[in-house]
Amino acid sequence: MSFILGLTGGIGSGKSAASQWFESQNIVVVDADIVAREIVMIGQPALAQIQQAFGDWVLLENGELNRRALREHIFADPSARKTLENITHPAIRSSIIQQLAKAQSDYVILVSPLLFESKQYQLTHRTLLIDASEELQIERASQRDGQNIEQIKSIIQAQMPRIEKQKLADDIVLNDGHLDHLYEKLKTLHQKYLALSKKQS
Ligand code: ADP
């Protein structure tokens, strides 16, 4: 099995920017957010299970998942949320495991905003936190998404506090400068991960 790096960070910290840099070095990146969308696509077993558990209203006319309706339904109902997670989490996990196993690169990265919260870190050998101050997170995420500052703040509030992630991560990159500065720091870590992956194989 190849060496698996877990990559995480709060919203706007620079996870995607870091992932893209690793991809430019021919490292395969499995994105947990993308997997979460894939497993509820038309024809996937998890979508049928969600329909069975909640009813036909969870589907749009074209058969796709009505994400907004489902989100609103589970928002204030912890037991409905649990029902949904009992369907989606195992499906996400097994798809991530499959994609990591078939990846062909010197090592492989699992990027997830909820790496620590969801215990996905248990699938990895080492973790890297892309870290940034809350001010920078808000500035970058609002420029990227056009979301308002209150929405971004509430997402930050719902995520594991930065300090907790710092305690759990094996490596931390503070992304507080130019992108070139981030890439320089990643270059050093990339060499370290190549060495670790060689040692393991
Ligand atoms: P995340 O995936 O963690 O939510 P992104 O990688 O998408 O964050 O970064 C958020 C935004 O900030 C993106 O538009 C990205 O290009 C930009 N960004 C990230 N790091 C830097 C940096 N060091 N300097 C300037 N812009 C950055």
PDB file of N, CA and C and ligand atoms in Angstrom, residues 10-17 140-141 144 175 177-179 182, ligand 1:
ATOM      1  N   GLY A  10      -9.005  24.652   7.643  1.00  0.00           N
ATOM      2  CA  GLY A  10     -10.333  25.271   7.673  1.00  0.00           C
ATOM      3  C   GLY A  10     -10.666  25.910   6.336  1.00  0.00           C
ATOM      4  N   ILE A  11     -11.896  26.389   6.207  1.00  0.00           N
ATOM      5  CA  ILE A  11     -12.327  27.060   4.981  1.00  0.00           C
ATOM      6  C   ILE A  11     -11.399  28.246   4.679  1.00  0.00           C
ATOM      7  N   GLY A  12     -10.974  28.363   3.434  1.00  0.00           N
ATOM      8  CA  GLY A  12     -10.140  29.490   3.017  1.00  0.00           C
ATOM      9  C   GLY A  12      -8.698  29.431   3.482  1.00  0.00           C
ATOM     10  N   SER A  13      -8.298  28.294   4.080  1.00  0.00           N
ATOM     11  CA  SER A  13      -6.926  28.206   4.594  1.00  0.00           C
ATOM     12  C   SER A  13      -5.918  27.998   3.456  1.00  0.00           C
ATOM     13  N   GLY A  14      -6.372  27.404   2.360  1.00  0.00           N
ATOM     14  CA  GLY A  14      -5.483  27.145   1.224  1.00  0.00           C
ATOM     15  C   GLY A  14      -5.327  25.662   0.911  1.00  0.00           C
ATOM     16  N   LYS A  15      -6.269  24.829   1.356  1.00  0.00           N
ATOM     17  CA  LYS A  15      -6.211  23.374   1.063  1.00  0.00           C
ATOM     18  C   LYS A  15      -6.199  23.102  -0.433  1.00  0.00           C
ATOM     19  N   SER A  16      -7.105  23.781  -1.150  1.00  0.00           N
ATOM     20  CA  SER A  16      -7.192  23.512  -2.590  1.00  0.00           C
ATOM     21  C   SER A  16      -5.928  23.988  -3.294  1.00  0.00           C
ATOM     22  N   ALA A  17      -5.432  25.149  -2.891  1.00  0.00           N
ATOM     23  CA  ALA A  17      -4.195  25.659  -3.485  1.00  0.00           C
ATOM     24  C   ALA A  17      -3.056  24.660  -3.246  1.00  0.00           C
ATOM     25  N   ARG A 140      -9.954  35.423   2.274  1.00  0.00           N
ATOM     26  CA  ARG A 140      -9.770  34.591   1.078  1.00  0.00           C
ATOM     27  C   ARG A 140     -11.062  33.915   0.648  1.00  0.00           C
ATOM     28  N   ALA A 141     -11.790  33.362   1.642  1.00  0.00           N
ATOM     29  CA  ALA A 141     -13.018  32.642   1.290  1.00  0.00           C
ATOM     30  C   ALA A 141     -14.061  33.607   0.736  1.00  0.00           C
ATOM     31  N   ARG A 144     -13.158  34.433  -2.806  1.00  0.00           N
ATOM     32  CA  ARG A 144     -13.324  33.294  -3.712  1.00  0.00           C
ATOM     33  C   ARG A 144     -14.795  33.024  -4.016  1.00  0.00           C
ATOM     34  N   ASN A 175       0.013  29.324   6.051  1.00  0.00           N
ATOM     35  CA  ASN A 175      -0.159  29.936   4.726  1.00  0.00           C
ATOM     36  C   ASN A 175      -0.514  31.408   4.901  1.00  0.00           C
ATOM     37  N   GLY A 177       1.544  34.002   3.621  1.00  0.00           N
ATOM     38  CA  GLY A 177       2.273  34.884   2.707  1.00  0.00           C
ATOM     39  C   GLY A 177       1.745  34.721   1.294  1.00  0.00           C
ATOM     40  N   HIS A 178       2.620  35.011   0.313  1.00  0.00           N
ATOM     41  CA  HIS A 178       2.227  34.827  -1.089  1.00  0.00           C
ATOM     42  C   HIS A 178       2.125  33.340  -1.410  1.00  0.00           C
ATOM     43  N   LEU A 179       1.438  33.039  -2.515  1.00  0.00           N
ATOM     44  CA  LEU A 179       1.316  31.635  -2.928  1.00  0.00           C
ATOM     45  C   LEU A 179       2.689  31.002  -3.161  1.00  0.00           C
ATOM     46  N   LEU A 182       3.961  29.659  -0.077  1.00  0.00           N
ATOM     47  CA  LEU A 182       3.306  28.389   0.262  1.00  0.00           C
ATOM     48  C   LEU A 182       3.972  27.251  -0.518  1.00  0.00           C
TER      49      LEU A 182
HETATM   50  P1  ADP B   1      -9.649  26.039   0.951  1.00  0.00           P
HETATM   51  O1  ADP B   1      -9.626  24.980  -0.119  1.00  0.00           O
HETATM   52  O2  ADP B   1      -8.852  25.680   2.165  1.00  0.00           O
HETATM   53  O3  ADP B   1     -11.053  26.492   1.323  1.00  0.00           O
HETATM   54  P2  ADP B   1      -8.397  27.654  -1.121  1.00  0.00           P
HETATM   55  O4  ADP B   1      -7.166  26.902  -1.436  1.00  0.00           O
HETATM   56  O5  ADP B   1      -9.533  27.566  -2.101  1.00  0.00           O
HETATM   57  O6  ADP B   1      -8.929  27.334   0.367  1.00  0.00           O
HETATM   58  O7  ADP B   1      -7.996  29.178  -0.889  1.00  0.00           O
HETATM   59  C1  ADP B   1      -9.010  30.188  -0.751  1.00  0.00           C
HETATM   60  C2  ADP B   1      -8.740  31.319  -1.756  1.00  0.00           C
HETATM   61  O8  ADP B   1      -7.562  31.999  -1.359  1.00  0.00           O
HETATM   62  C3  ADP B   1      -8.506  30.824  -3.177  1.00  0.00           C
HETATM   63  O9  ADP B   1      -9.030  31.760  -4.078  1.00  0.00           O
HETATM   64  C4  ADP B   1      -6.968  30.777  -3.270  1.00  0.00           C
HETATM   65  O10 ADP B   1      -6.510  30.961  -4.590  1.00  0.00           O
HETATM   66  C5  ADP B   1      -6.558  31.935  -2.371  1.00  0.00           C
HETATM   67  N1  ADP B   1      -5.266  31.721  -1.691  1.00  0.00           N
HETATM   68  C6  ADP B   1      -4.863  30.614  -1.017  1.00  0.00           C
HETATM   69  N2  ADP B   1      -3.627  30.793  -0.493  1.00  0.00           N
HETATM   70  C7  ADP B   1      -3.248  32.030  -0.857  1.00  0.00           C
HETATM   71  C8  ADP B   1      -2.053  32.808  -0.634  1.00  0.00           C
HETATM   72  N3  ADP B   1      -1.020  32.356   0.064  1.00  0.00           N
HETATM   73  N4  ADP B   1      -2.014  34.046  -1.169  1.00  0.00           N
HETATM   74  C9  ADP B   1      -3.065  34.535  -1.874  1.00  0.00           C
HETATM   75  N5  ADP B   1      -4.196  33.868  -2.123  1.00  0.00           N
HETATM   76  C10 ADP B   1      -4.301  32.633  -1.623  1.00  0.00           C
END
